[in-house]
């Protein structure tokens, strides 16, 4: 069974806690240039996609409360998933450090 603690393939469509619509996953391990915070995923509203700048969403996997569609999976996805798993420890360390820096500067980490 697929759980949200596993990485989802690009193109997956998810529902986020507190969000009215669905979100299509378009990227991994993203950094918000404004706050410096790191997020597990980057996505856009589904089915609208890119409508205008500033409508993108960065979120963590624990914000996902439902998976509506699992994106395309092939050999390339398997290689990407392996890479995500290998880099995850260093990403999570950098994420904690960025959150601590933002907290010290008076920011917060919210999806």
mmCIF file of N, CA and C in Angstrom:
data_model
loop_
_atom_site.group_PDB
_atom_site.id
_atom_site.type_symbol
_atom_site.label_atom_id
_atom_site.label_comp_id
_atom_site.label_asym_id
_atom_site.label_seq_id
_atom_site.Cartn_x
_atom_site.Cartn_y
_atom_site.Cartn_z
ATOM 1 N N UNK A 1 0.836 -1.188 0.000
ATOM 2 C CA UNK A 1 0.000 0.000 0.000
ATOM 3 C C UNK A 1 0.885 1.257 0.000
ATOM 4 N N UNK A 2 0.531 2.200 -0.823
ATOM 5 C CA UNK A 2 1.273 3.449 -0.912
ATOM 6 C C UNK A 2 0.940 4.333 0.285
ATOM 7 N N UNK A 3 1.970 4.853 0.919
ATOM 8 C CA UNK A 3 1.760 5.787 2.013
ATOM 9 C C UNK A 3 2.427 7.103 1.647
ATOM 10 N N UNK A 4 2.024 8.163 2.312
ATOM 11 C CA UNK A 4 2.583 9.466 1.964
ATOM 12 C C UNK A 4 3.961 9.678 2.560
ATOM 13 N N UNK A 5 4.474 8.731 3.348
ATOM 14 C CA UNK A 5 5.852 8.869 3.799
ATOM 15 C C UNK A 5 6.807 8.370 2.723
ATOM 16 N N UNK A 6 6.277 7.738 1.680
ATOM 17 C CA UNK A 6 7.063 7.360 0.515
ATOM 18 C C UNK A 6 7.006 8.520 -0.479
ATOM 19 N N UNK A 7 8.038 8.654 -1.305
ATOM 20 C CA UNK A 7 8.014 9.680 -2.343
ATOM 21 C C UNK A 7 7.004 9.299 -3.411
ATOM 22 N N UNK A 8 6.249 10.270 -3.870
ATOM 23 C CA UNK A 8 5.275 10.051 -4.931
ATOM 24 C C UNK A 8 5.883 10.493 -6.263
ATOM 25 N N UNK A 9 5.552 9.803 -7.353
ATOM 26 C CA UNK A 9 6.077 10.191 -8.657
ATOM 27 C C UNK A 9 5.532 11.553 -9.101
ATOM 28 N N UNK A 10 6.320 12.232 -9.937
ATOM 29 C CA UNK A 10 5.835 13.471 -10.531
ATOM 30 C C UNK A 10 4.524 13.193 -11.262
ATOM 31 N N UNK A 11 3.637 14.159 -11.249
ATOM 32 C CA UNK A 11 2.340 13.986 -11.882
ATOM 33 C C UNK A 11 1.283 13.439 -10.940
ATOM 34 N N UNK A 12 1.705 12.999 -9.755
ATOM 35 C CA UNK A 12 0.715 12.517 -8.780
ATOM 36 C C UNK A 12 -0.167 13.681 -8.368
ATOM 37 N N UNK A 13 -1.423 13.372 -8.111
ATOM 38 C CA UNK A 13 -2.399 14.386 -7.710
ATOM 39 C C UNK A 13 -2.813 14.078 -6.277
ATOM 40 N N UNK A 14 -2.659 15.080 -5.408
ATOM 41 C CA UNK A 14 -2.910 14.875 -3.985
ATOM 42 C C UNK A 14 -3.849 15.947 -3.438
ATOM 43 N N UNK A 15 -4.408 15.642 -2.295
ATOM 44 C CA UNK A 15 -5.188 16.627 -1.538
ATOM 45 C C UNK A 15 -4.389 16.960 -0.291
ATOM 46 N N UNK A 16 -4.328 18.256 0.029
ATOM 47 C CA UNK A 16 -3.595 18.715 1.201
ATOM 48 C C UNK A 16 -4.545 19.157 2.291
ATOM 49 N N UNK A 17 -4.163 18.916 3.531
ATOM 50 C CA UNK A 17 -4.949 19.391 4.666
ATOM 51 C C UNK A 17 -5.169 20.894 4.533
ATOM 52 N N UNK A 18 -6.419 21.331 4.731
ATOM 53 C CA UNK A 18 -6.730 22.751 4.714
ATOM 54 C C UNK A 18 -6.795 23.375 3.332
ATOM 55 N N UNK A 19 -6.660 22.587 2.281
ATOM 56 C CA UNK A 19 -6.715 23.097 0.917
ATOM 57 C C UNK A 19 -8.018 22.638 0.281
ATOM 58 N N UNK A 20 -8.688 23.519 -0.428
ATOM 59 C CA UNK A 20 -9.975 23.174 -1.033
ATOM 60 C C UNK A 20 -9.848 22.257 -2.240
ATOM 61 N N UNK A 21 -8.787 22.431 -3.030
ATOM 62 C CA UNK A 21 -8.662 21.672 -4.264
ATOM 63 C C UNK A 21 -7.567 20.643 -4.217
ATOM 64 N N UNK A 22 -7.253 20.126 -5.400
ATOM 65 C CA UNK A 22 -6.198 19.138 -5.555
ATOM 66 C C UNK A 22 -4.919 19.817 -6.055
ATOM 67 N N UNK A 23 -3.792 19.135 -5.876
ATOM 68 C CA UNK A 23 -2.489 19.661 -6.266
ATOM 69 C C UNK A 23 -1.751 18.582 -7.061
ATOM 70 N N UNK A 24 -1.158 18.983 -8.189
ATOM 71 C CA UNK A 24 -0.322 18.081 -8.974
ATOM 72 C C UNK A 24 1.134 18.293 -8.575
ATOM 73 N N UNK A 25 1.824 17.209 -8.231
ATOM 74 C CA UNK A 25 3.221 17.281 -7.821
ATOM 75 C C UNK A 25 4.109 17.461 -9.049
ATOM 76 N N UNK A 26 4.959 18.504 -8.998
ATOM 77 C CA UNK A 26 5.837 18.820 -10.120
ATOM 78 C C UNK A 26 7.321 18.800 -9.768
ATOM 79 N N UNK A 27 7.650 18.731 -8.474
ATOM 80 C CA UNK A 27 9.060 18.746 -8.099
ATOM 81 C C UNK A 27 9.274 18.278 -6.681
ATOM 82 N N UNK A 28 10.542 18.031 -6.365
ATOM 83 C CA UNK A 28 10.948 17.523 -5.060
ATOM 84 C C UNK A 28 11.954 18.450 -4.400
ATOM 85 N N UNK A 29 12.016 18.366 -3.082
ATOM 86 C CA UNK A 29 13.070 19.003 -2.288
ATOM 87 C C UNK A 29 13.310 20.453 -2.719
ATOM 88 N N UNK A 30 12.277 21.256 -2.583
ATOM 89 C CA UNK A 30 12.318 22.643 -3.039
ATOM 90 C C UNK A 30 12.622 23.601 -1.899
ATOM 91 N N UNK A 31 13.245 24.729 -2.233
ATOM 92 C CA UNK A 31 13.534 25.753 -1.243
ATOM 93 C C UNK A 31 12.773 27.017 -1.601
ATOM 94 N N UNK A 32 12.095 27.571 -0.604
ATOM 95 C CA UNK A 32 11.406 28.844 -0.758
ATOM 96 C C UNK A 32 12.460 29.945 -0.695
ATOM 97 N N UNK A 33 12.628 30.686 -1.781
ATOM 98 C CA UNK A 33 13.678 31.704 -1.815
ATOM 99 C C UNK A 33 13.375 32.859 -0.871
ATOM 100 N N UNK A 34 12.111 33.065 -0.549
ATOM 101 C CA UNK A 34 11.751 34.145 0.361
ATOM 102 C C UNK A 34 12.085 33.860 1.815
ATOM 103 N N UNK A 35 11.831 32.620 2.234
ATOM 104 C CA UNK A 35 12.026 32.264 3.643
ATOM 105 C C UNK A 35 13.270 31.410 3.877
ATOM 106 N N UNK A 36 13.759 30.760 2.822
ATOM 107 C CA UNK A 36 14.882 29.841 2.967
ATOM 108 C C UNK A 36 14.466 28.463 3.435
ATOM 109 N N UNK A 37 13.165 28.268 3.694
ATOM 110 C CA UNK A 37 12.685 26.969 4.166
ATOM 111 C C UNK A 37 12.715 25.940 3.044
ATOM 112 N N UNK A 38 12.896 24.681 3.418
ATOM 113 C CA UNK A 38 12.909 23.567 2.477
ATOM 114 C C UNK A 38 11.621 22.766 2.615
ATOM 115 N N UNK A 39 11.111 22.330 1.488
ATOM 116 C CA UNK A 39 9.846 21.592 1.448
ATOM 117 C C UNK A 39 10.041 20.304 0.663
ATOM 118 N N UNK A 40 9.275 19.266 1.012
ATOM 119 C CA UNK A 40 9.370 17.979 0.330
ATOM 120 C C UNK A 40 8.944 18.073 -1.138
ATOM 121 N N UNK A 41 7.861 18.810 -1.392
ATOM 122 C CA UNK A 41 7.272 18.848 -2.730
ATOM 123 C C UNK A 41 6.976 20.272 -3.187
ATOM 124 N N UNK A 42 6.896 20.401 -4.508
ATOM 125 C CA UNK A 42 6.453 21.607 -5.183
ATOM 126 C C UNK A 42 5.311 21.181 -6.085
ATOM 127 N N UNK A 43 4.237 21.952 -6.134
ATOM 128 C CA UNK A 43 3.129 21.590 -7.001
ATOM 129 C C UNK A 43 2.314 22.793 -7.436
ATOM 130 N N UNK A 44 1.361 22.505 -8.304
ATOM 131 C CA UNK A 44 0.438 23.517 -8.796
ATOM 132 C C UNK A 44 -0.983 22.991 -8.664
ATOM 133 N N UNK A 45 -1.930 23.927 -8.587
ATOM 134 C CA UNK A 45 -3.339 23.548 -8.472
ATOM 135 C C UNK A 45 -3.742 22.663 -9.649
ATOM 136 N N UNK A 46 -4.503 21.643 -9.352
ATOM 137 C CA UNK A 46 -4.999 20.705 -10.365
ATOM 138 C C UNK A 46 -6.470 21.008 -10.616
ATOM 139 N N UNK A 47 -6.952 21.069 -11.809
ATOM 140 C CA UNK A 47 -6.289 20.819 -13.086
ATOM 141 C C UNK A 47 -5.758 22.085 -13.754
ATOM 142 N N UNK A 48 -5.777 23.204 -13.064
ATOM 143 C CA UNK A 48 -5.410 24.488 -13.652
ATOM 144 C C UNK A 48 -3.957 24.546 -14.076
ATOM 145 N N UNK A 49 -3.045 24.051 -13.232
ATOM 146 C CA UNK A 49 -1.621 24.147 -13.528
ATOM 147 C C UNK A 49 -1.129 25.568 -13.335
ATOM 148 N N UNK A 50 -0.163 25.973 -14.138
ATOM 149 C CA UNK A 50 0.408 27.308 -14.011
ATOM 150 C C UNK A 50 -0.550 28.319 -14.623
ATOM 151 N N UNK A 51 -1.125 29.167 -13.789
ATOM 152 C CA UNK A 51 -2.027 30.209 -14.268
ATOM 153 C C UNK A 51 -1.347 31.569 -14.230
ATOM 154 N N UNK A 52 -0.583 31.798 -13.172
ATOM 155 C CA UNK A 52 0.157 33.052 -13.017
ATOM 156 C C UNK A 52 1.200 32.862 -11.927
ATOM 157 N N UNK A 53 2.235 33.687 -11.938
ATOM 158 C CA UNK A 53 3.266 33.561 -10.904
ATOM 159 C C UNK A 53 2.668 33.722 -9.505
ATOM 160 N N UNK A 54 3.216 32.966 -8.562
ATOM 161 C CA UNK A 54 2.768 33.058 -7.184
ATOM 162 C C UNK A 54 1.685 32.072 -6.799
ATOM 163 N N UNK A 55 1.227 31.256 -7.741
ATOM 164 C CA UNK A 55 0.187 30.265 -7.433
ATOM 165 C C UNK A 55 0.766 28.881 -7.174
ATOM 166 N N UNK A 56 2.078 28.794 -7.029
ATOM 167 C CA UNK A 56 2.698 27.506 -6.752
ATOM 168 C C UNK A 56 2.557 27.174 -5.272
ATOM 169 N N UNK A 57 2.671 25.913 -4.970
ATOM 170 C CA UNK A 57 2.558 25.437 -3.594
ATOM 171 C C UNK A 57 3.789 24.619 -3.241
ATOM 172 N N UNK A 58 4.331 24.858 -2.071
ATOM 173 C CA UNK A 58 5.386 24.006 -1.533
ATOM 174 C C UNK A 58 4.827 23.395 -0.260
ATOM 175 N N UNK A 59 5.010 22.091 -0.118
ATOM 176 C CA UNK A 59 4.401 21.394 1.010
ATOM 177 C C UNK A 59 5.209 20.164 1.373
ATOM 178 N N UNK A 60 4.985 19.709 2.595
ATOM 179 C CA UNK A 60 5.627 18.497 3.086
ATOM 180 C C UNK A 60 4.676 17.321 2.956
ATOM 181 N N UNK A 61 5.244 16.135 2.941
ATOM 182 C CA UNK A 61 4.410 14.941 2.737
ATOM 183 C C UNK A 61 3.411 14.721 3.858
ATOM 184 N N UNK A 62 3.711 15.231 5.070
ATOM 185 C CA UNK A 62 2.746 15.043 6.155
ATOM 186 C C UNK A 62 1.514 15.934 6.003
ATOM 187 N N UNK A 63 1.520 16.863 5.045
ATOM 188 C CA UNK A 63 0.338 17.689 4.758
ATOM 189 C C UNK A 63 -0.622 16.984 3.800
ATOM 190 N N UNK A 64 -0.165 15.901 3.191
ATOM 191 C CA UNK A 64 -1.009 15.165 2.243
ATOM 192 C C UNK A 64 -1.999 14.315 3.034
ATOM 193 N N UNK A 65 -3.291 14.555 2.793
ATOM 194 C CA UNK A 65 -4.295 13.734 3.481
ATOM 195 C C UNK A 65 -5.047 12.819 2.515
ATOM 196 N N UNK A 66 -4.663 12.831 1.263
ATOM 197 C CA UNK A 66 -5.261 11.928 0.296
ATOM 198 C C UNK A 66 -4.490 11.934 -1.008
ATOM 199 N N UNK A 67 -4.422 10.768 -1.651
ATOM 200 C CA UNK A 67 -3.777 10.639 -2.955
ATOM 201 C C UNK A 67 -4.873 10.292 -3.956
ATOM 202 N N UNK A 68 -5.149 11.218 -4.888
ATOM 203 C CA UNK A 68 -6.197 11.010 -5.886
ATOM 204 C C UNK A 68 -5.677 10.246 -7.092
ATOM 205 N N UNK A 69 -4.399 10.418 -7.403
ATOM 206 C CA UNK A 69 -3.803 9.776 -8.576
ATOM 207 C C UNK A 69 -2.310 9.620 -8.342
ATOM 208 N N UNK A 70 -1.773 8.468 -8.689
ATOM 209 C CA UNK A 70 -0.333 8.222 -8.588
ATOM 210 C C UNK A 70 0.263 8.400 -9.977
ATOM 211 N N UNK A 71 1.274 9.265 -10.081
ATOM 212 C CA UNK A 71 1.897 9.584 -11.363
ATOM 213 C C UNK A 71 2.566 8.386 -12.029
ATOM 214 N N UNK A 72 2.996 8.628 -13.253
ATOM 215 C CA UNK A 72 3.612 7.621 -14.106
ATOM 216 C C UNK A 72 4.856 7.025 -13.459
ATOM 217 N N UNK A 73 4.942 5.702 -13.504
ATOM 218 C CA UNK A 73 6.079 4.997 -12.910
ATOM 219 C C UNK A 73 6.705 4.077 -13.950
ATOM 220 N N UNK A 74 8.000 4.255 -14.153
ATOM 221 C CA UNK A 74 8.755 3.405 -15.060
ATOM 222 C C UNK A 74 10.167 3.248 -14.510
ATOM 223 N N UNK A 75 11.088 2.772 -15.328
ATOM 224 C CA UNK A 75 12.464 2.575 -14.877
ATOM 225 C C UNK A 75 13.083 3.898 -14.426
ATOM 226 N N UNK A 76 12.819 4.982 -15.147
ATOM 227 C CA UNK A 76 13.364 6.288 -14.767
ATOM 228 C C UNK A 76 12.831 6.717 -13.403
ATOM 229 N N UNK A 77 11.555 6.449 -13.129
ATOM 230 C CA UNK A 77 10.996 6.779 -11.811
ATOM 231 C C UNK A 77 11.700 5.969 -10.720
ATOM 232 N N UNK A 78 11.968 4.711 -10.985
ATOM 233 C CA UNK A 78 12.656 3.873 -10.001
ATOM 234 C C UNK A 78 14.039 4.442 -9.683
ATOM 235 N N UNK A 79 14.744 4.892 -10.705
ATOM 236 C CA UNK A 79 16.062 5.508 -10.482
ATOM 237 C C UNK A 79 15.915 6.809 -9.693
ATOM 238 N N UNK A 80 14.909 7.618 -10.026
ATOM 239 C CA UNK A 80 14.684 8.869 -9.304
ATOM 240 C C UNK A 80 14.320 8.585 -7.853
ATOM 241 N N UNK A 81 13.479 7.609 -7.623
ATOM 242 C CA UNK A 81 13.064 7.240 -6.271
ATOM 243 C C UNK A 81 14.275 6.786 -5.452
ATOM 244 N N UNK A 82 15.159 6.002 -6.061
ATOM 245 C CA UNK A 82 16.387 5.579 -5.375
ATOM 246 C C UNK A 82 17.240 6.791 -5.007
ATOM 247 N N UNK A 83 17.352 7.745 -5.927
ATOM 248 C CA UNK A 83 18.128 8.960 -5.670
ATOM 249 C C UNK A 83 17.500 9.784 -4.535
ATOM 250 N N UNK A 84 16.177 9.908 -4.545
ATOM 251 C CA UNK A 84 15.495 10.635 -3.471
ATOM 252 C C UNK A 84 15.761 9.985 -2.118
ATOM 253 N N UNK A 85 15.685 8.663 -2.072
ATOM 254 C CA UNK A 85 15.925 7.947 -0.821
ATOM 255 C C UNK A 85 17.368 8.125 -0.337
ATOM 256 N N UNK A 86 18.319 8.129 -1.274
ATOM 257 C CA UNK A 86 19.728 8.291 -0.910
ATOM 258 C C UNK A 86 20.023 9.689 -0.396
ATOM 259 N N UNK A 87 19.398 10.692 -0.978
ATOM 260 C CA UNK A 87 19.681 12.077 -0.588
ATOM 261 C C UNK A 87 18.785 12.566 0.544
ATOM 262 N N UNK A 88 17.782 11.780 0.901
ATOM 263 C CA UNK A 88 16.830 12.198 1.933
ATOM 264 C C UNK A 88 17.479 12.545 3.276
ATOM 265 N N UNK A 89 18.417 11.763 3.801
ATOM 266 C CA UNK A 89 19.016 12.132 5.094
ATOM 267 C C UNK A 89 19.673 13.520 5.083
ATOM 268 N N UNK A 90 20.441 13.820 4.035
ATOM 269 C CA UNK A 90 21.078 15.143 3.982
ATOM 270 C C UNK A 90 20.044 16.238 3.748
ATOM 271 N N UNK A 91 19.005 15.947 2.977
ATOM 272 C CA UNK A 91 17.923 16.922 2.765
ATOM 273 C C UNK A 91 17.212 17.223 4.081
ATOM 274 N N UNK A 92 16.885 16.191 4.846
ATOM 275 C CA UNK A 92 16.178 16.396 6.121
ATOM 276 C C UNK A 92 17.039 17.175 7.105
ATOM 277 N N UNK A 93 18.349 16.931 7.087
ATOM 278 C CA UNK A 93 19.256 17.702 7.952
ATOM 279 C C UNK A 93 19.246 19.171 7.545
ATOM 280 N N UNK A 94 19.361 19.443 6.251
ATOM 281 C CA UNK A 94 19.338 20.820 5.755
ATOM 282 C C UNK A 94 17.991 21.478 6.034
ATOM 283 N N UNK A 95 16.932 20.696 5.971
ATOM 284 C CA UNK A 95 15.584 21.208 6.236
ATOM 285 C C UNK A 95 15.456 21.643 7.696
ATOM 286 N N UNK A 96 15.959 20.839 8.611
ATOM 287 C CA UNK A 96 15.927 21.195 10.036
ATOM 288 C C UNK A 96 16.743 22.458 10.295
ATOM 289 N N UNK A 97 17.908 22.538 9.671
ATOM 290 C CA UNK A 97 18.762 23.716 9.848
ATOM 291 C C UNK A 97 18.092 24.974 9.297
ATOM 292 N N UNK A 98 17.456 24.869 8.128
ATOM 293 C CA UNK A 98 16.768 26.017 7.536
ATOM 294 C C UNK A 98 15.590 26.453 8.405
ATOM 295 N N UNK A 99 14.868 25.478 8.966
ATOM 296 C CA UNK A 99 13.743 25.806 9.849
ATOM 297 C C UNK A 99 14.227 26.492 11.114
ATOM 298 N N UNK A 100 15.354 26.029 11.656
ATOM 299 C CA UNK A 100 15.908 26.654 12.856
ATOM 300 C C UNK A 100 16.358 28.086 12.563
ATOM 301 N N UNK A 101 16.980 28.292 11.408
ATOM 302 C CA UNK A 101 17.394 29.647 11.020
ATOM 303 C C UNK A 101 16.194 30.564 10.835
ATOM 304 N N UNK A 102 15.140 30.059 10.184
ATOM 305 C CA UNK A 102 13.933 30.864 9.969
ATOM 306 C C UNK A 102 13.254 31.183 11.292
ATOM 307 N N UNK A 103 13.247 30.212 12.193
ATOM 308 C CA UNK A 103 12.646 30.421 13.512
ATOM 309 C C UNK A 103 13.415 31.486 14.291
ATOM 310 N N UNK A 104 14.736 31.405 14.210
ATOM 311 C CA UNK A 104 15.562 32.382 14.901
ATOM 312 C C UNK A 104 15.372 33.787 14.321
ATOM 313 N N UNK A 105 15.037 33.845 13.022
ATOM 314 C CA UNK A 105 14.819 35.135 12.357
ATOM 315 C C UNK A 105 13.370 35.600 12.485
ATOM 316 N N UNK A 106 12.529 34.808 13.162
ATOM 317 C CA UNK A 106 11.142 35.191 13.390
ATOM 318 C C UNK A 106 10.165 34.649 12.355
ATOM 319 N N UNK A 107 10.616 33.740 11.486
ATOM 320 C CA UNK A 107 9.726 33.146 10.489
ATOM 321 C C UNK A 107 9.113 31.867 11.010
ATOM 322 N N UNK A 108 8.251 31.276 10.216
ATOM 323 C CA UNK A 108 7.648 29.996 10.585
ATOM 324 C C UNK A 108 7.527 29.138 9.352
ATOM 325 N N UNK A 109 7.387 27.829 9.549
ATOM 326 C CA UNK A 109 7.250 26.897 8.427
ATOM 327 C C UNK A 109 5.809 26.445 8.346
ATOM 328 N N UNK A 110 5.084 27.019 7.389
ATOM 329 C CA UNK A 110 3.693 26.639 7.144
ATOM 330 C C UNK A 110 3.505 26.378 5.666
ATOM 331 N N UNK A 111 2.693 25.369 5.355
ATOM 332 C CA UNK A 111 2.422 25.028 3.955
ATOM 333 C C UNK A 111 1.439 25.985 3.351
#
